[in-house]
mmCIF file of N, CA and C in Angstrom:
data_model
loop_
_atom_site.group_PDB
_atom_site.id
_atom_site.type_symbol
_atom_site.label_atom_id
_atom_site.label_comp_id
_atom_site.label_asym_id
_atom_site.label_seq_id
_atom_site.Cartn_x
_atom_site.Cartn_y
_atom_site.Cartn_z
ATOM 1 N N MET A 1 108.754 71.318 94.511
ATOM 2 C CA MET A 1 109.794 70.634 95.218
ATOM 3 C C MET A 1 110.364 71.586 96.258
ATOM 4 N N LEU A 2 110.617 71.115 97.447
ATOM 5 C CA LEU A 2 111.127 71.928 98.536
ATOM 6 C C LEU A 2 112.544 71.513 98.863
ATOM 7 N N PHE A 3 113.393 72.508 99.100
ATOM 8 C CA PHE A 3 114.750 72.252 99.553
ATOM 9 C C PHE A 3 114.996 73.109 100.775
ATOM 10 N N LEU A 4 115.672 72.577 101.761
ATOM 11 C CA LEU A 4 116.118 73.359 102.909
ATOM 12 C C LEU A 4 117.627 73.451 102.825
ATOM 13 N N ALA A 5 118.153 74.620 103.075
ATOM 14 C CA ALA A 5 119.604 74.785 103.022
ATOM 15 C C ALA A 5 120.034 75.773 104.087
ATOM 16 N N ASN A 6 121.167 75.547 104.678
ATOM 17 C CA ASN A 6 121.728 76.518 105.613
ATOM 18 C C ASN A 6 122.361 77.638 104.815
ATOM 19 N N ASP A 7 122.495 78.801 105.429
ATOM 20 C CA ASP A 7 123.184 79.887 104.764
ATOM 21 C C ASP A 7 124.609 79.455 104.437
ATOM 22 N N PRO A 8 125.172 79.917 103.325
ATOM 23 C CA PRO A 8 126.466 79.435 102.873
ATOM 24 C C PRO A 8 127.628 79.816 103.794
ATOM 25 N N VAL A 9 127.440 80.833 104.606
ATOM 26 C CA VAL A 9 128.525 81.264 105.483
ATOM 27 C C VAL A 9 128.338 80.599 106.839
ATOM 28 N N SER A 10 129.346 79.895 107.327
ATOM 29 C CA SER A 10 129.232 79.216 108.602
ATOM 30 C C SER A 10 129.651 80.125 109.724
ATOM 31 N N ARG A 11 128.673 80.493 110.498
ATOM 32 C CA ARG A 11 128.913 81.318 111.672
ATOM 33 C C ARG A 11 128.065 80.797 112.805
ATOM 34 N N PRO A 12 128.516 81.001 114.042
ATOM 35 C CA PRO A 12 127.674 80.606 115.164
ATOM 36 C C PRO A 12 126.384 81.413 115.145
ATOM 37 N N PHE A 13 125.338 80.858 115.730
ATOM 38 C CA PHE A 13 124.051 81.549 115.799
ATOM 39 C C PHE A 13 124.230 82.942 116.386
ATOM 40 N N GLY A 14 123.648 83.916 115.699
ATOM 41 C CA GLY A 14 123.670 85.290 116.181
ATOM 42 C C GLY A 14 124.985 86.014 115.914
ATOM 43 N N ALA A 15 125.941 85.396 115.235
ATOM 44 C CA ALA A 15 127.246 86.019 115.035
ATOM 45 C C ALA A 15 127.366 86.712 113.683
ATOM 46 N N ASP A 16 126.261 86.965 113.030
ATOM 47 C CA ASP A 16 126.281 87.665 111.748
ATOM 48 C C ASP A 16 126.917 89.041 111.952
ATOM 49 N N VAL A 17 127.909 89.383 111.136
ATOM 50 C CA VAL A 17 128.630 90.637 111.313
ATOM 51 C C VAL A 17 127.741 91.861 111.123
ATOM 52 N N SER A 18 126.625 91.712 110.421
ATOM 53 C CA SER A 18 125.732 92.858 110.225
ATOM 54 C C SER A 18 124.847 93.084 111.436
ATOM 55 N N GLY A 19 124.885 92.183 112.399
ATOM 56 C CA GLY A 19 124.047 92.316 113.589
ATOM 57 C C GLY A 19 122.700 91.649 113.416
ATOM 58 N N ALA A 20 122.413 91.109 112.237
ATOM 59 C CA ALA A 20 121.130 90.458 111.995
ATOM 60 C C ALA A 20 121.118 89.068 112.619
ATOM 61 N N ALA A 21 119.957 88.603 112.982
ATOM 62 C CA ALA A 21 119.816 87.260 113.536
ATOM 63 C C ALA A 21 120.099 86.221 112.461
ATOM 64 N N ALA A 22 120.500 85.041 112.873
ATOM 65 C CA ALA A 22 120.797 83.963 111.934
ATOM 66 C C ALA A 22 119.528 83.527 111.205
ATOM 67 N N THR A 23 119.717 83.066 109.983
ATOM 68 C CA THR A 23 118.597 82.612 109.162
ATOM 69 C C THR A 23 118.942 81.267 108.534
ATOM 70 N N TYR A 24 117.918 80.607 108.026
ATOM 71 C CA TYR A 24 118.117 79.455 107.163
ATOM 72 C C TYR A 24 117.284 79.711 105.918
ATOM 73 N N THR A 25 117.513 78.933 104.877
ATOM 74 C CA THR A 25 116.881 79.167 103.584
ATOM 75 C C THR A 25 115.899 78.053 103.260
ATOM 76 N N ILE A 26 114.726 78.442 102.800
ATOM 77 C CA ILE A 26 113.743 77.499 102.267
ATOM 78 C C ILE A 26 113.612 77.805 100.782
ATOM 79 N N LEU A 27 113.789 76.782 99.956
ATOM 80 C CA LEU A 27 113.613 76.923 98.514
ATOM 81 C C LEU A 27 112.382 76.133 98.100
ATOM 82 N N LEU A 28 111.447 76.795 97.468
ATOM 83 C CA LEU A 28 110.271 76.135 96.914
ATOM 84 C C LEU A 28 110.377 76.327 95.413
ATOM 85 N N ARG A 29 110.587 75.244 94.681
ATOM 86 C CA ARG A 29 110.838 75.329 93.251
ATOM 87 C C ARG A 29 109.674 74.772 92.444
ATOM 88 N N ASP A 30 109.321 75.521 91.413
ATOM 89 C CA ASP A 30 108.396 75.056 90.376
ATOM 90 C C ASP A 30 107.009 74.689 90.868
ATOM 91 N N PHE A 31 106.445 75.518 91.741
ATOM 92 C CA PHE A 31 105.025 75.383 92.057
ATOM 93 C C PHE A 31 104.280 75.752 90.778
ATOM 94 N N THR A 32 103.359 74.903 90.335
ATOM 95 C CA THR A 32 102.623 75.202 89.103
ATOM 96 C C THR A 32 101.123 75.170 89.344
ATOM 97 N N ALA A 33 100.433 76.006 88.591
ATOM 98 C CA ALA A 33 98.971 76.064 88.633
ATOM 99 C C ALA A 33 98.513 76.723 87.341
ATOM 100 N N THR A 34 97.268 76.530 86.999
ATOM 101 C CA THR A 34 96.708 77.285 85.877
ATOM 102 C C THR A 34 96.035 78.523 86.472
ATOM 103 N N VAL A 35 96.065 79.610 85.702
ATOM 104 C CA VAL A 35 95.520 80.878 86.185
ATOM 105 C C VAL A 35 94.641 81.525 85.128
ATOM 106 N N SER A 36 93.753 82.372 85.584
ATOM 107 C CA SER A 36 92.925 83.188 84.705
ATOM 108 C C SER A 36 93.577 84.571 84.639
ATOM 109 N N VAL A 37 94.033 84.958 83.450
ATOM 110 C CA VAL A 37 94.705 86.246 83.281
ATOM 111 C C VAL A 37 93.782 87.186 82.512
ATOM 112 N N ALA A 38 93.592 88.373 83.045
ATOM 113 C CA ALA A 38 92.716 89.370 82.412
ATOM 114 C C ALA A 38 93.153 89.625 80.977
ATOM 115 N N GLY A 39 92.206 89.561 80.049
ATOM 116 C CA GLY A 39 92.485 89.844 78.649
ATOM 117 C C GLY A 39 93.117 88.703 77.869
ATOM 118 N N ARG A 40 93.308 87.538 78.505
ATOM 119 C CA ARG A 40 93.894 86.384 77.808
ATOM 120 C C ARG A 40 92.888 85.246 77.817
ATOM 121 N N PRO A 41 92.741 84.603 76.684
ATOM 122 C CA PRO A 41 91.829 83.454 76.656
ATOM 123 C C PRO A 41 92.460 82.249 77.363
ATOM 124 N N GLY A 42 91.637 81.332 77.787
ATOM 125 C CA GLY A 42 92.132 80.094 78.388
ATOM 126 C C GLY A 42 92.752 80.310 79.752
ATOM 127 N N ARG A 43 93.446 79.292 80.199
ATOM 128 C CA ARG A 43 94.111 79.328 81.504
ATOM 129 C C ARG A 43 95.564 78.883 81.339
ATOM 130 N N PRO A 44 96.460 79.854 81.149
ATOM 131 C CA PRO A 44 97.875 79.490 81.022
ATOM 132 C C PRO A 44 98.418 78.942 82.337
ATOM 133 N N THR A 45 99.533 78.254 82.248
ATOM 134 C CA THR A 45 100.198 77.710 83.428
ATOM 135 C C THR A 45 101.180 78.729 83.972
ATOM 136 N N VAL A 46 101.162 78.892 85.279
ATOM 137 C CA VAL A 46 102.139 79.740 85.944
ATOM 138 C C VAL A 46 103.075 78.834 86.733
ATOM 139 N N ARG A 47 104.342 79.201 86.745
ATOM 140 C CA ARG A 47 105.350 78.480 87.530
ATOM 141 C C ARG A 47 105.953 79.503 88.494
ATOM 142 N N ILE A 48 105.887 79.192 89.783
ATOM 143 C CA ILE A 48 106.395 80.094 90.817
ATOM 144 C C ILE A 48 107.484 79.380 91.612
ATOM 145 N N SER A 49 108.619 80.047 91.770
ATOM 146 C CA SER A 49 109.705 79.544 92.610
ATOM 147 C C SER A 49 110.022 80.591 93.661
ATOM 148 N N LEU A 50 110.308 80.125 94.870
ATOM 149 C CA LEU A 50 110.575 81.019 95.995
ATOM 150 C C LEU A 50 111.901 80.685 96.654
ATOM 151 N N GLU A 51 112.573 81.712 97.118
ATOM 152 C CA GLU A 51 113.715 81.561 98.025
ATOM 153 C C GLU A 51 113.394 82.417 99.238
ATOM 154 N N LEU A 52 113.238 81.775 100.375
ATOM 155 C CA LEU A 52 112.897 82.474 101.614
ATOM 156 C C LEU A 52 114.067 82.403 102.578
ATOM 157 N N LYS A 53 114.452 83.524 103.155
ATOM 158 C CA LYS A 53 115.392 83.557 104.271
ATOM 159 C C LYS A 53 114.513 83.697 105.517
ATOM 160 N N VAL A 54 114.640 82.712 106.389
ATOM 161 C CA VAL A 54 113.746 82.600 107.533
ATOM 162 C C VAL A 54 114.550 82.680 108.824
ATOM 163 N N SER A 55 114.017 83.375 109.823
ATOM 164 C CA SER A 55 114.688 83.476 111.117
ATOM 165 C C SER A 55 114.907 82.102 111.713
ATOM 166 N N HIS A 56 116.139 81.858 112.133
ATOM 167 C CA HIS A 56 116.492 80.579 112.758
ATOM 168 C C HIS A 56 116.010 80.606 114.202
ATOM 169 N N PRO A 57 115.393 79.510 114.683
ATOM 170 C CA PRO A 57 114.859 79.513 116.048
ATOM 171 C C PRO A 57 115.925 79.418 117.141
ATOM 172 N N GLY A 58 117.184 79.245 116.792
ATOM 173 C CA GLY A 58 118.248 79.190 117.796
ATOM 174 C C GLY A 58 118.879 77.820 117.873
ATOM 175 N N LEU A 59 120.040 77.757 118.492
ATOM 176 C CA LEU A 59 120.778 76.505 118.568
ATOM 177 C C LEU A 59 120.056 75.419 119.346
ATOM 178 N N SER A 60 119.383 75.782 120.388
ATOM 179 C CA SER A 60 118.747 74.770 121.240
ATOM 180 C C SER A 60 117.228 74.759 121.066
ATOM 181 N N PHE A 61 116.765 74.962 119.832
ATOM 182 C CA PHE A 61 115.319 74.963 119.643
ATOM 183 C C PHE A 61 114.759 73.563 119.888
ATOM 184 N N PRO A 62 113.520 73.491 120.366
ATOM 185 C CA PRO A 62 112.932 72.190 120.707
ATOM 186 C C PRO A 62 112.640 71.361 119.456
ATOM 187 N N ASP A 63 112.546 70.072 119.638
ATOM 188 C CA ASP A 63 112.186 69.162 118.549
ATOM 189 C C ASP A 63 110.672 69.249 118.366
ATOM 190 N N ASP A 64 110.251 70.357 117.794
ATOM 191 C CA ASP A 64 108.831 70.661 117.669
ATOM 192 C C ASP A 64 108.618 71.344 116.318
ATOM 193 N N ILE A 65 107.702 70.834 115.542
ATOM 194 C CA ILE A 65 107.444 71.359 114.201
ATOM 195 C C ILE A 65 107.051 72.842 114.224
ATOM 196 N N THR A 66 106.464 73.313 115.322
ATOM 197 C CA THR A 66 106.054 74.719 115.392
ATOM 198 C C THR A 66 107.244 75.661 115.574
ATOM 199 N N ALA A 67 108.430 75.113 115.882
ATOM 200 C CA ALA A 67 109.612 75.950 116.079
ATOM 201 C C ALA A 67 110.228 76.397 114.756
ATOM 202 N N VAL A 68 109.861 75.751 113.657
ATOM 203 C CA VAL A 68 110.421 76.106 112.358
ATOM 204 C C VAL A 68 109.312 76.541 111.407
ATOM 205 N N MET A 69 109.690 77.243 110.368
ATOM 206 C CA MET A 69 108.740 77.733 109.369
ATOM 207 C C MET A 69 108.223 76.575 108.523
ATOM 208 N N SER A 70 106.915 76.508 108.355
ATOM 209 C CA SER A 70 106.316 75.500 107.484
ATOM 210 C C SER A 70 105.991 76.151 106.143
ATOM 211 N N TYR A 71 106.450 75.540 105.072
ATOM 212 C CA TYR A 71 106.157 76.080 103.740
ATOM 213 C C TYR A 71 104.749 75.697 103.284
ATOM 214 N N GLU A 72 104.095 74.761 103.968
ATOM 215 C CA GLU A 72 102.773 74.285 103.546
ATOM 216 C C GLU A 72 101.738 75.406 103.533
ATOM 217 N N ASP A 73 101.794 76.311 104.517
ATOM 218 C CA ASP A 73 100.851 77.429 104.541
ATOM 219 C C ASP A 73 101.045 78.336 103.337
ATOM 220 N N ILE A 74 102.299 78.540 102.941
ATOM 221 C CA ILE A 74 102.573 79.380 101.771
ATOM 222 C C ILE A 74 102.061 78.710 100.502
ATOM 223 N N VAL A 75 102.208 77.400 100.397
ATOM 224 C CA VAL A 75 101.686 76.672 99.239
ATOM 225 C C VAL A 75 100.162 76.834 99.164
ATOM 226 N N GLU A 76 99.487 76.740 100.294
ATOM 227 C CA GLU A 76 98.027 76.939 100.305
ATOM 228 C C GLU A 76 97.674 78.368 99.891
ATOM 229 N N ASP A 77 98.446 79.356 100.352
ATOM 230 C CA ASP A 77 98.222 80.744 99.940
ATOM 231 C C ASP A 77 98.398 80.898 98.428
ATOM 232 N N LEU A 78 99.409 80.241 97.872
ATOM 233 C CA LEU A 78 99.641 80.299 96.421
ATOM 234 C C LEU A 78 98.477 79.678 95.660
ATOM 235 N N ARG A 79 97.954 78.579 96.160
ATOM 236 C CA ARG A 79 96.799 77.944 95.501
ATOM 237 C C ARG A 79 95.604 78.890 95.471
ATOM 238 N N ARG A 80 95.348 79.565 96.589
ATOM 239 C CA ARG A 80 94.227 80.513 96.637
ATOM 240 C C ARG A 80 94.470 81.691 95.699
ATOM 241 N N LEU A 81 95.693 82.207 95.676
ATOM 242 C CA LEU A 81 96.023 83.329 94.796
ATOM 243 C C LEU A 81 95.810 82.948 93.332
ATOM 244 N N CYS A 82 96.301 81.787 92.932
ATOM 245 C CA CYS A 82 96.194 81.347 91.536
ATOM 246 C C CYS A 82 94.757 81.007 91.140
ATOM 247 N N ALA A 83 93.896 80.753 92.099
ATOM 248 C CA ALA A 83 92.492 80.420 91.813
ATOM 249 C C ALA A 83 91.644 81.664 91.556
ATOM 250 N N GLN A 84 92.187 82.846 91.855
ATOM 251 C CA GLN A 84 91.429 84.078 91.626
ATOM 252 C C GLN A 84 91.157 84.271 90.138
ATOM 253 N N GLU A 85 90.097 84.961 89.836
ATOM 254 C CA GLU A 85 89.733 85.240 88.437
ATOM 255 C C GLU A 85 90.371 86.537 87.956
ATOM 256 N N ALA A 86 90.716 86.560 86.682
ATOM 257 C CA ALA A 86 91.192 87.750 85.972
ATOM 258 C C ALA A 86 92.384 88.424 86.659
ATOM 259 N N LEU A 87 93.430 87.660 86.919
ATOM 260 C CA LEU A 87 94.653 88.231 87.493
ATOM 261 C C LEU A 87 95.304 89.140 86.456
ATOM 262 N N PRO A 88 95.866 90.271 86.872
ATOM 263 C CA PRO A 88 96.454 91.203 85.913
ATOM 264 C C PRO A 88 97.680 90.676 85.155
ATOM 265 N N GLY A 89 98.446 89.769 85.729
ATOM 266 C CA GLY A 89 99.618 89.255 85.024
ATOM 267 C C GLY A 89 100.717 88.818 85.973
ATOM 268 N N PRO A 90 101.898 88.484 85.418
ATOM 269 C CA PRO A 90 102.986 87.956 86.241
ATOM 270 C C PRO A 90 103.527 88.950 87.271
ATOM 271 N N ASP A 91 103.527 90.248 86.952
ATOM 272 C CA ASP A 91 103.984 91.245 87.930
ATOM 273 C C ASP A 91 103.106 91.226 89.175
ATOM 274 N N TYR A 92 101.805 91.179 88.942
ATOM 275 C CA TYR A 92 100.850 91.120 90.056
ATOM 276 C C TYR A 92 101.067 89.848 90.877
ATOM 277 N N LEU A 93 101.222 88.715 90.210
ATOM 278 C CA LEU A 93 101.439 87.451 90.914
ATOM 279 C C LEU A 93 102.716 87.490 91.754
ATOM 280 N N ALA A 94 103.780 88.047 91.212
ATOM 281 C CA ALA A 94 105.041 88.138 91.957
ATOM 282 C C ALA A 94 104.887 89.060 93.165
ATOM 283 N N ASP A 95 104.256 90.187 92.962
ATOM 284 C CA ASP A 95 104.062 91.156 94.038
ATOM 285 C C ASP A 95 103.207 90.574 95.162
ATOM 286 N N ARG A 96 102.083 89.969 94.798
ATOM 287 C CA ARG A 96 101.192 89.374 95.801
ATOM 288 C C ARG A 96 101.862 88.200 96.507
ATOM 289 N N THR A 97 102.643 87.401 95.775
ATOM 290 C CA THR A 97 103.347 86.267 96.376
ATOM 291 C C THR A 97 104.347 86.762 97.419
ATOM 292 N N ALA A 98 105.090 87.808 97.094
ATOM 293 C CA ALA A 98 106.035 88.377 98.064
ATOM 294 C C ALA A 98 105.298 88.871 99.305
ATOM 295 N N ASP A 99 104.162 89.546 99.103
ATOM 296 C CA ASP A 99 103.359 90.014 100.242
ATOM 297 C C ASP A 99 102.890 88.848 101.106
ATOM 298 N N LEU A 100 102.428 87.767 100.452
ATOM 299 C CA LEU A 100 101.953 86.594 101.200
ATOM 300 C C LEU A 100 103.069 85.998 102.049
ATOM 301 N N CYS A 101 104.267 85.904 101.472
ATOM 302 C CA CYS A 101 105.397 85.320 102.204
ATOM 303 C C CYS A 101 105.811 86.193 103.382
ATOM 304 N N LEU A 102 105.874 87.502 103.155
ATOM 305 C CA LEU A 102 106.307 88.405 104.225
ATOM 306 C C LEU A 102 105.243 88.595 105.301
ATOM 307 N N ALA A 103 104.041 88.091 105.055
ATOM 308 C CA ALA A 103 103.006 88.127 106.093
ATOM 309 C C ALA A 103 103.343 87.164 107.234
ATOM 310 N N TYR A 104 104.239 86.224 106.989
ATOM 311 C CA TYR A 104 104.694 85.297 108.025
ATOM 312 C C TYR A 104 105.868 85.945 108.751
ATOM 313 N N PRO A 105 105.741 86.174 110.069
ATOM 314 C CA PRO A 105 106.774 86.907 110.815
ATOM 315 C C PRO A 105 108.176 86.310 110.739
ATOM 316 N N LYS A 106 108.313 85.006 110.532
ATOM 317 C CA LYS A 106 109.640 84.386 110.484
ATOM 318 C C LYS A 106 110.379 84.670 109.180
ATOM 319 N N VAL A 107 109.660 85.062 108.130
ATOM 320 C CA VAL A 107 110.288 85.322 106.822
ATOM 321 C C VAL A 107 110.943 86.702 106.851
ATOM 322 N N ARG A 108 112.260 86.727 106.607
ATOM 323 C CA ARG A 108 113.039 87.971 106.622
ATOM 324 C C ARG A 108 113.262 88.517 105.205
ATOM 325 N N HIS A 109 113.357 87.619 104.229
ATOM 326 C CA HIS A 109 113.690 88.003 102.853
ATOM 327 C C HIS A 109 113.012 87.005 101.908
ATOM 328 N N VAL A 110 112.525 87.503 100.784
ATOM 329 C CA VAL A 110 111.913 86.618 99.799
ATOM 330 C C VAL A 110 112.356 87.024 98.394
ATOM 331 N N ARG A 111 112.644 86.018 97.601
ATOM 332 C CA ARG A 111 112.872 86.209 96.166
ATOM 333 C C ARG A 111 111.800 85.381 95.470
ATOM 334 N N VAL A 112 111.089 86.005 94.544
ATOM 335 C CA VAL A 112 109.990 85.358 93.830
ATOM 336 C C VAL A 112 110.292 85.369 92.338
ATOM 337 N N ASP A 113 110.223 84.195 91.712
ATOM 338 C CA ASP A 113 110.330 84.064 90.258
ATOM 339 C C ASP A 113 108.988 83.556 89.749
ATOM 340 N N VAL A 114 108.391 84.288 88.822
ATOM 341 C CA VAL A 114 107.106 83.899 88.238
ATOM 342 C C VAL A 114 107.280 83.797 86.728
ATOM 343 N N GLU A 115 106.875 82.661 86.167
ATOM 344 C CA GLU A 115 106.884 82.463 84.720
ATOM 345 C C GLU A 115 105.470 82.097 84.298
ATOM 346 N N LEU A 116 104.954 82.821 83.337
ATOM 347 C CA LEU A 116 103.608 82.582 82.813
ATOM 348 C C LEU A 116 103.755 82.063 81.393
ATOM 349 N N SER A 117 103.268 80.837 81.154
ATOM 350 C CA SER A 117 103.420 80.237 79.829
ATOM 351 C C SER A 117 102.485 80.898 78.822
ATOM 352 N N SER A 118 102.841 80.756 77.582
ATOM 353 C CA SER A 118 102.004 81.254 76.501
ATOM 354 C C SER A 118 101.050 80.141 76.082
ATOM 355 N N LEU A 119 99.851 80.507 75.709
ATOM 356 C CA LEU A 119 98.896 79.517 75.216
ATOM 357 C C LEU A 119 99.071 79.271 73.720
ATOM 358 N N LEU A 120 99.851 80.128 73.085
ATOM 359 C CA LEU A 120 100.049 79.985 71.644
ATOM 360 C C LEU A 120 101.341 79.225 71.378
ATOM 361 N N PRO A 121 101.312 78.241 70.491
ATOM 362 C CA PRO A 121 102.535 77.508 70.163
ATOM 363 C C PRO A 121 103.593 78.445 69.576
ATOM 364 N N ASP A 122 104.845 78.141 69.830
ATOM 365 C CA ASP A 122 105.978 78.887 69.280
ATOM 366 C C ASP A 122 106.033 80.355 69.699
ATOM 367 N N THR A 123 105.387 80.694 70.809
ATOM 368 C CA THR A 123 105.507 82.056 71.328
ATOM 369 C C THR A 123 105.998 81.980 72.769
ATOM 370 N N ALA A 124 106.725 83.001 73.159
ATOM 371 C CA ALA A 124 107.289 83.026 74.511
ATOM 372 C C ALA A 124 106.229 83.457 75.522
ATOM 373 N N GLY A 125 106.376 82.950 76.715
ATOM 374 C CA GLY A 125 105.537 83.401 77.813
ATOM 375 C C GLY A 125 106.140 84.675 78.391
ATOM 376 N N SER A 126 105.769 84.995 79.614
ATOM 377 C CA SER A 126 106.327 86.178 80.267
ATOM 378 C C SER A 126 106.729 85.810 81.681
ATOM 379 N N GLY A 127 107.630 86.593 82.229
ATOM 380 C CA GLY A 127 108.104 86.285 83.568
ATOM 381 C C GLY A 127 108.638 87.507 84.269
ATOM 382 N N VAL A 128 108.803 87.358 85.577
ATOM 383 C CA VAL A 128 109.311 88.450 86.395
ATOM 384 C C VAL A 128 109.967 87.860 87.648
ATOM 385 N N THR A 129 110.982 88.562 88.152
ATOM 386 C CA THR A 129 111.641 88.199 89.396
ATOM 387 C C THR A 129 111.660 89.432 90.291
ATOM 388 N N ILE A 130 111.256 89.264 91.544
ATOM 389 C CA ILE A 130 111.358 90.372 92.500
ATOM 390 C C ILE A 130 111.963 89.860 93.803
ATOM 391 N N THR A 131 112.560 90.773 94.540
ATOM 392 C CA THR A 131 113.114 90.460 95.863
ATOM 393 C C THR A 131 112.602 91.506 96.837
ATOM 394 N N ARG A 132 112.312 91.042 98.039
ATOM 395 C CA ARG A 132 111.863 91.944 99.103
ATOM 396 C C ARG A 132 112.502 91.540 100.415
ATOM 397 N N ASN A 133 112.784 92.542 101.236
ATOM 398 C CA ASN A 133 113.293 92.343 102.583
ATOM 399 C C ASN A 133 112.286 92.880 103.578
ATOM 400 N N ARG A 134 112.092 92.168 104.661
ATOM 401 C CA ARG A 134 111.152 92.618 105.681
ATOM 402 C C ARG A 134 111.527 93.999 106.193
ATOM 403 N N ASP A 135 112.813 94.231 106.460
ATOM 404 C CA ASP A 135 113.252 95.482 107.082
ATOM 405 C C ASP A 135 113.089 96.690 106.166
ATOM 406 N N THR A 136 113.289 96.508 104.871
ATOM 407 C CA THR A 136 113.215 97.644 103.960
ATOM 408 C C THR A 136 111.904 97.688 103.178
ATOM 409 N N GLY A 137 111.198 96.562 103.121
ATOM 410 C CA GLY A 137 109.951 96.507 102.363
ATOM 411 C C GLY A 137 110.167 96.323 100.870
ATOM 412 N N ARG A 138 111.345 96.555 100.376
ATOM 413 C CA ARG A 138 111.655 96.382 98.932
ATOM 414 C C ARG A 138 112.994 95.767 98.770
#
């Protein structure tokens, strides 16, 4: 499920007190796929949620889909990542997902939540959350 939201602080474009350009937020919640995890039998389900801070194209941006960030390319990247064989685990998935998102120049910040279900009944899965900023790399 995708949600678009403006940043919670209302400021004119470019008026961020830190000097950073204005951004908007893309939320991609509960992307699911089955994955092959090294050393684990079967194909557990992974659930990935993203929060992306994306550069705003400006107040007078054209009515053109290319002026804004499309999450569809990231979804396709996630599908390819999850289709790989023998993934090391949720840390690897979170790290690679953050790298994939930051490969898009408009993405300034990414938060990745990865949950890997357990194949055994009554046992917990595993999960990880990471955040990365384009400017700092971490």
